[in-house]
Amino acid sequence: SSYILPKILVIGGAGYIGSVLIDKLISQKFKVILFDKFVYNDINFFKKKYKDTNLKIINGDSQNINKIFNAVKDCDAVVHLAELVGDPLCEKRPAKTYAINYLASITIGNICKNLEIDKFIYVSSCSVYGANKKITNEKSSINPLSIYAKLKALCEKHLIRNLDESVRPCILRLGTVYGASDRPRYDLVVNLFSGLIANNKPITINGGNQWRPFVHVKDVADSIIKIINSDKKIVNGQIINLVGENLKISKIGKIIKSIYPRAKIKYEDQTTDNRNYRSSNKKARKIIKFRPNFKVIDGIKEIVLQTKKNKIKDLFNKKYINILNY
């Protein structure tokens, strides 16, 4: 019999990572359902962009169990990206964050289990490592510092414990994501610096000595598709770090200077951010043959270009900053 491509449900498909993933899935001829409540990007943008494709669009909230159930039961794989993202937003709205990032997420996991969905991909974050002197891998102890990271850790634990042999989630811990998307974000460090450069605005780097793992949004999308295409015996039940490179924040300033020598960069010493961690991508290299195609330098150029091309002057517009929408 001929192999039929699986049908993929992307919950949060209109978001920063979701938009890039949807684009790749559609171009690779997957059947796709985009489920989102379109907080940041207009639904018509997607209707227009994908009008002659087999993309199905559902306007819904991840907390709507009925709608989620009906979307899931049509699918072979579920990618869960619908969460409130970013420490500032989650600190501002703890109860809402708990409802969306934890309760809705574990409910979606349970629905996937009950419907025996082949693959449930849950997108977590390397921020669960918090502050750590060593290079962290998937066996390292976690030390989540923010509400966002604590709920990620809680979700991971719950999903792994609660889902049985038939449906074990694949959990991806992402480094700090960067790069261009149909839904731009300027509240991510690389993107913000690049947006400022594009507008000839000065950059201030606070206590740039902290390490962070970084990963390009396209590398994230490619990895998710690799997991969809992988034998579930290999990926289900696994926790996998997705990291392109580990850099100090100050190094990003140096990279910017190397491309845009006239950039105005100010280094300041006071920092309130205690997160400091590097993460290894050895397991991703082994299990899904992860090879990052992009480096931070590529992301910077890409965002500068996108910002200029789309004449985005107001980087702090509600559309581009998660915290302003809730």
Short mmCIF file of C-alpha atoms in Angstrom, two decimals:
data_model
loop_
_atom_site.label_atom_id
_atom_site.label_comp_id
_atom_site.label_asym_id
_atom_site.label_seq_id
_atom_site.Cartn_x
_atom_site.Cartn_y
_atom_site.Cartn_z
CA SER A 1 0.00 0.00 0.00
CA SER A 2 1.20 3.54 -0.62
CA TYR A 3 2.35 5.51 2.36
CA ILE A 4 -0.12 8.23 3.31
CA LEU A 5 1.37 11.26 4.99
CA PRO A 6 0.02 11.68 8.49
CA LYS A 7 -2.40 14.43 9.41
CA ILE A 8 -0.87 16.90 11.84
CA LEU A 9 -2.68 19.09 14.36
CA VAL A 10 -0.68 22.15 15.39
CA ILE A 11 -2.19 23.74 18.48
CA GLY A 12 -0.88 27.31 18.57
CA GLY A 13 -0.15 27.12 14.85
CA ALA A 14 -0.47 30.87 14.32
CA GLY A 15 2.21 31.69 16.88
CA TYR A 16 5.90 32.43 16.49
CA ILE A 17 7.10 28.83 16.07
CA GLY A 18 3.74 27.55 14.80
CA SER A 19 3.71 29.85 11.75
CA VAL A 20 7.10 28.58 10.61
CA LEU A 21 6.13 24.95 11.25
CA ILE A 22 2.81 25.26 9.37
CA ASP A 23 4.63 26.73 6.39
CA LYS A 24 7.08 23.83 6.25
CA LEU A 25 4.43 21.14 6.79
CA ILE A 26 2.25 22.53 4.00
CA SER A 27 5.18 22.81 1.61
CA GLN A 28 5.99 19.15 2.39
CA LYS A 29 2.39 18.20 1.49
CA PHE A 30 1.25 17.14 4.94
CA LYS A 31 -2.41 17.46 5.80
CA VAL A 32 -2.49 20.08 8.53
CA ILE A 33 -4.97 21.47 11.00
CA LEU A 34 -4.03 24.86 12.44
CA PHE A 35 -5.72 25.40 15.81
CA ASP A 36 -5.26 28.83 17.35
CA LYS A 37 -7.15 31.69 18.92
CA PHE A 38 -5.33 34.25 16.78
CA VAL A 39 -4.21 36.62 19.50
CA TYR A 40 -1.25 37.99 17.54
CA ASN A 41 -1.96 37.35 13.89
CA ASP A 42 -5.21 37.78 11.98
CA ILE A 43 -6.93 34.57 10.86
CA ASN A 44 -7.37 36.07 7.39
CA PHE A 45 -3.61 36.26 6.95
CA PHE A 46 -3.50 32.45 7.09
CA LYS A 47 -6.69 31.96 5.06
CA LYS A 48 -5.22 34.08 2.29
CA LYS A 49 -1.69 32.68 2.43
CA TYR A 50 -2.84 29.05 2.35
CA LYS A 51 -6.04 29.35 0.33
CA ASP A 52 -5.16 26.71 -2.28
CA THR A 53 -3.67 24.20 0.15
CA ASN A 54 -5.16 21.47 2.29
CA LEU A 55 -4.77 23.50 5.48
CA LYS A 56 -7.76 23.40 7.77
CA ILE A 57 -8.06 26.31 10.19
CA ILE A 58 -9.87 26.16 13.51
CA ASN A 59 -10.34 29.30 15.55
CA GLY A 60 -10.37 28.03 19.12
CA ASP A 61 -8.94 28.23 22.59
CA SER A 62 -6.72 25.42 23.89
CA GLN A 63 -8.84 25.47 27.06
CA ASN A 64 -11.96 24.52 25.08
CA ILE A 65 -11.96 20.77 25.69
CA ASN A 66 -14.75 20.10 23.22
CA LYS A 67 -13.05 21.87 20.34
CA ILE A 68 -9.68 20.33 21.15
CA PHE A 69 -11.17 16.83 21.34
CA ASN A 70 -12.81 17.19 17.94
CA ALA A 71 -9.61 18.50 16.38
CA VAL A 72 -7.44 15.77 17.92
CA LYS A 73 -9.65 12.88 16.89
CA ASP A 74 -8.99 13.62 13.22
CA CYS A 75 -5.22 13.44 13.55
CA ASP A 76 -2.19 11.18 13.62
CA ALA A 77 0.15 13.57 15.40
CA VAL A 78 -0.36 16.53 17.70
CA VAL A 79 2.15 19.34 18.22
CA HIS A 80 1.36 21.48 21.25
CA LEU A 81 2.60 25.07 21.03
CA ALA A 82 -0.30 26.99 22.58
CA GLU A 83 1.03 28.44 25.78
CA LEU A 84 1.66 31.82 27.31
CA VAL A 85 5.33 32.32 26.63
CA GLY A 86 7.98 34.34 28.41
CA ASP A 87 8.83 34.96 32.01
CA PRO A 88 7.46 38.53 32.21
CA LEU A 89 4.04 37.55 30.88
CA CYS A 90 3.76 34.53 33.14
CA GLU A 91 4.77 36.53 36.22
CA LYS A 92 2.13 39.11 35.34
CA ARG A 93 -0.67 36.56 34.90
CA PRO A 94 0.09 33.57 37.13
CA ALA A 95 -3.47 32.19 37.35
CA LYS A 96 -4.03 32.46 33.62
CA THR A 97 -0.64 30.93 32.96
CA TYR A 98 -1.49 28.02 35.24
CA ALA A 99 -4.80 27.45 33.42
CA ILE A 100 -3.33 27.60 29.92
CA ASN A 101 0.21 26.28 30.36
CA TYR A 102 -0.58 23.53 32.82
CA LEU A 103 -4.25 22.55 32.99
CA ALA A 104 -4.94 22.86 29.26
CA SER A 105 -1.65 21.16 28.36
CA ILE A 106 -2.18 18.09 30.53
CA THR A 107 -5.78 17.86 29.31
CA ILE A 108 -4.54 17.82 25.71
CA GLY A 109 -2.08 15.10 26.73
CA ASN A 110 -4.93 13.06 28.24
CA ILE A 111 -7.08 13.48 25.13
CA CYS A 112 -4.19 12.24 22.97
CA LYS A 113 -3.82 9.26 25.27
CA ASN A 114 -7.53 8.43 25.24
CA LEU A 115 -7.71 8.70 21.46
CA GLU A 116 -4.45 6.76 21.08
CA ILE A 117 -2.79 9.39 18.92
CA ASP A 118 0.50 8.09 17.47
CA LYS A 119 2.62 11.05 18.48
CA PHE A 120 2.15 13.86 20.97
CA ILE A 121 4.94 16.42 20.77
CA TYR A 122 5.07 18.74 23.75
CA VAL A 123 7.27 21.79 23.42
CA SER A 124 9.10 22.63 26.63
CA SER A 125 12.10 24.81 27.35
CA CYS A 126 15.72 24.62 28.47
CA SER A 127 14.77 27.26 31.04
CA VAL A 128 13.81 24.32 33.29
CA TYR A 129 17.59 24.04 33.97
CA GLY A 130 17.56 27.53 35.52
CA ALA A 131 21.05 28.30 36.78
CA ASN A 132 23.61 25.60 36.25
CA LYS A 133 27.39 25.69 36.08
CA LYS A 134 27.78 22.54 34.00
CA ILE A 135 26.57 21.99 30.46
CA THR A 136 23.15 20.50 31.02
CA ASN A 137 21.82 17.44 29.28
CA GLU A 138 18.48 15.66 29.53
CA LYS A 139 19.63 13.78 32.64
CA SER A 140 20.77 16.91 34.49
CA SER A 141 18.83 17.98 37.53
CA ILE A 142 16.42 20.78 36.79
CA ASN A 143 16.22 24.06 38.67
CA PRO A 144 13.37 26.16 37.22
CA LEU A 145 13.46 29.74 38.50
CA SER A 146 10.42 31.42 36.93
CA ILE A 147 6.70 30.59 36.94
CA TYR A 148 7.00 29.79 33.24
CA ALA A 149 9.84 27.31 33.77
CA LYS A 150 8.25 25.78 36.87
CA LEU A 151 5.04 25.04 34.99
CA LYS A 152 7.03 23.57 32.08
CA ALA A 153 8.75 21.24 34.53
CA LEU A 154 5.42 20.32 36.12
CA CYS A 155 3.87 19.59 32.73
CA GLU A 156 6.78 17.42 31.65
CA LYS A 157 6.53 15.39 34.84
CA HIS A 158 2.80 14.98 34.57
CA LEU A 159 2.84 14.04 30.89
CA ILE A 160 5.59 11.48 31.32
CA ARG A 161 3.99 9.89 34.36
CA ASN A 162 0.46 9.94 33.14
CA LEU A 163 0.70 8.80 29.56
CA ASP A 164 0.95 5.07 29.15
CA GLU A 165 2.89 2.83 26.79
CA SER A 166 0.56 3.43 23.85
CA VAL A 167 0.98 7.19 23.80
CA ARG A 168 4.17 8.51 25.26
CA PRO A 169 4.89 12.17 24.57
CA CYS A 170 8.05 13.41 22.94
CA ILE A 171 9.20 16.43 24.91
CA LEU A 172 11.40 19.06 23.29
CA ARG A 173 13.34 21.44 25.50
CA LEU A 174 14.10 24.44 23.32
CA GLY A 175 16.92 26.87 23.80
CA THR A 176 16.13 30.57 23.40
CA VAL A 177 14.52 30.73 19.98
CA TYR A 178 15.31 33.42 17.41
CA GLY A 179 14.75 34.11 13.72
CA ALA A 180 12.10 35.47 11.37
CA SER A 181 8.51 34.26 11.42
CA ASP A 182 5.16 35.31 9.95
CA ARG A 183 4.41 36.31 13.52
CA PRO A 184 7.45 38.41 14.47
CA ARG A 185 8.53 38.64 18.11
CA TYR A 186 10.78 41.36 19.45
CA ASP A 187 10.70 40.16 23.05
CA LEU A 188 13.38 37.54 22.34
CA VAL A 189 16.93 38.71 22.91
CA VAL A 190 18.45 38.10 19.45
CA ASN A 191 15.33 39.40 17.68
CA LEU A 192 15.14 42.48 19.88
CA PHE A 193 18.79 43.43 19.32
CA SER A 194 18.34 42.89 15.57
CA GLY A 195 15.16 44.97 15.44
CA LEU A 196 16.93 47.80 17.23
CA ILE A 197 19.86 47.64 14.77
CA ALA A 198 17.43 47.76 11.84
CA ASN A 199 16.04 51.00 13.28
CA ASN A 200 19.47 52.48 14.15
CA LYS A 201 18.61 52.37 17.83
CA PRO A 202 21.18 51.72 20.55
CA ILE A 203 21.38 48.35 22.28
CA THR A 204 21.95 47.95 26.01
CA ILE A 205 23.38 44.65 27.18
CA ASN A 206 22.92 44.04 30.88
CA GLY A 207 25.56 41.96 32.61
CA GLY A 208 26.26 39.99 29.45
CA ASN A 209 28.15 37.22 31.22
CA GLN A 210 25.25 34.78 31.39
CA TRP A 211 25.26 31.81 29.05
CA ARG A 212 22.19 30.84 27.06
CA PRO A 213 21.45 28.07 24.62
CA PHE A 214 20.10 29.42 21.31
CA VAL A 215 18.19 27.74 18.50
CA HIS A 216 16.81 29.08 15.21
CA VAL A 217 13.06 28.84 14.75
CA LYS A 218 13.53 27.01 11.42
CA ASP A 219 15.76 24.43 13.09
CA VAL A 220 12.97 23.92 15.64
CA ALA A 221 10.37 23.41 12.91
CA ASP A 222 12.63 21.03 10.98
CA SER A 223 13.24 19.00 14.14
CA ILE A 224 9.52 18.70 14.85
CA ILE A 225 8.99 17.39 11.31
CA LYS A 226 11.86 14.91 11.80
CA ILE A 227 10.12 13.63 14.92
CA ILE A 228 6.81 13.32 13.03
CA ASN A 229 8.68 11.27 10.41
CA SER A 230 10.56 9.15 12.95
CA ASP A 231 9.65 5.70 14.16
CA LYS A 232 7.67 6.26 17.34
CA LYS A 233 9.73 3.59 19.12
CA ILE A 234 12.69 5.94 18.80
CA VAL A 235 11.15 9.29 19.77
CA ASN A 236 8.14 8.60 21.97
CA GLY A 237 8.82 8.96 25.67
CA GLN A 238 12.00 10.95 25.06
CA ILE A 239 13.05 14.34 26.37
CA ILE A 240 15.29 16.10 23.85
CA ASN A 241 17.20 19.39 24.11
CA LEU A 242 17.10 21.42 20.91
CA VAL A 243 20.05 23.77 20.91
CA GLY A 244 22.00 25.23 18.00
CA GLU A 245 24.77 26.94 19.96
CA ASN A 246 25.53 28.18 23.46
CA LEU A 247 26.59 31.82 23.67
CA LYS A 248 27.13 34.46 26.29
CA ILE A 249 24.76 37.41 25.86
CA SER A 250 27.80 39.69 25.49
CA LYS A 251 28.97 37.57 22.55
CA ILE A 252 25.78 38.50 20.67
CA GLY A 253 26.89 42.11 20.98
CA LYS A 254 30.25 41.19 19.45
CA ILE A 255 28.60 39.31 16.59
CA ILE A 256 26.41 42.35 15.86
CA LYS A 257 29.49 44.61 15.87
CA SER A 258 31.20 42.27 13.40
CA ILE A 259 28.34 42.65 10.89
CA TYR A 260 27.29 46.22 11.69
CA PRO A 261 30.42 48.03 12.91
CA ARG A 262 28.43 51.25 13.43
CA ALA A 263 25.95 49.67 15.83
CA LYS A 264 25.72 51.47 19.17
CA ILE A 265 26.13 48.94 21.97
CA LYS A 266 26.23 49.81 25.64
CA TYR A 267 27.27 47.28 28.29
CA GLU A 268 25.83 47.71 31.77
CA ASP A 269 26.57 45.79 34.91
CA GLN A 270 23.30 45.62 36.75
CA THR A 271 21.35 42.51 35.94
CA THR A 272 18.29 41.06 37.66
CA ASP A 273 18.28 37.94 35.50
CA ASN A 274 19.95 35.05 37.29
CA ARG A 275 19.40 32.46 34.59
CA ASN A 276 22.72 31.13 33.44
CA TYR A 277 22.91 27.82 31.66
CA ARG A 278 24.34 25.98 28.66
CA SER A 279 22.70 22.93 27.19
CA SER A 280 23.99 20.04 25.12
CA ASN A 281 22.41 18.85 21.87
CA LYS A 282 24.20 15.48 21.81
CA LYS A 283 21.02 13.48 22.27
CA ALA A 284 19.20 15.34 19.48
CA ARG A 285 22.16 14.67 17.19
CA LYS A 286 21.96 11.00 18.02
CA ILE A 287 18.22 10.37 18.05
CA ILE A 288 16.90 12.63 15.28
CA LYS A 289 20.20 13.37 13.53
CA PHE A 290 19.76 17.02 14.47
CA ARG A 291 22.18 19.28 12.63
CA PRO A 292 21.42 22.96 13.07
CA ASN A 293 21.36 24.80 9.74
CA PHE A 294 21.47 28.28 11.25
CA LYS A 295 23.61 30.25 13.65
CA VAL A 296 22.80 33.39 15.59
CA ILE A 297 24.67 35.45 12.99
CA ASP A 298 22.18 34.24 10.32
CA GLY A 299 19.23 35.08 12.53
CA ILE A 300 20.50 38.61 13.13
CA LYS A 301 20.85 39.34 9.40
CA GLU A 302 17.46 37.79 8.70
CA ILE A 303 15.63 39.82 11.35
CA VAL A 304 17.33 43.06 10.36
CA LEU A 305 16.21 42.39 6.80
CA GLN A 306 12.63 41.48 7.76
CA THR A 307 12.33 44.51 10.05
CA LYS A 308 13.52 46.89 7.33
CA LYS A 309 11.55 45.26 4.54
CA ASN A 310 8.28 45.37 6.50
CA LYS A 311 9.14 48.84 7.83
CA ILE A 312 8.57 47.75 11.42
CA LYS A 313 9.38 50.85 13.43
CA ASP A 314 7.45 50.23 16.61
CA LEU A 315 9.12 47.11 17.98
CA PHE A 316 7.20 47.44 21.21
CA ASN A 317 3.84 47.31 19.51
CA LYS A 318 1.42 44.93 21.18
CA LYS A 319 1.63 42.59 18.16
CA TYR A 320 5.28 41.75 18.75
CA ILE A 321 5.49 41.56 22.53
CA ASN A 322 3.72 38.71 24.29
CA ILE A 323 3.21 40.42 27.63
CA LEU A 324 1.11 43.23 26.14
CA ASN A 325 -1.64 40.88 24.98
CA TYR A 326 -2.96 39.56 28.27
#
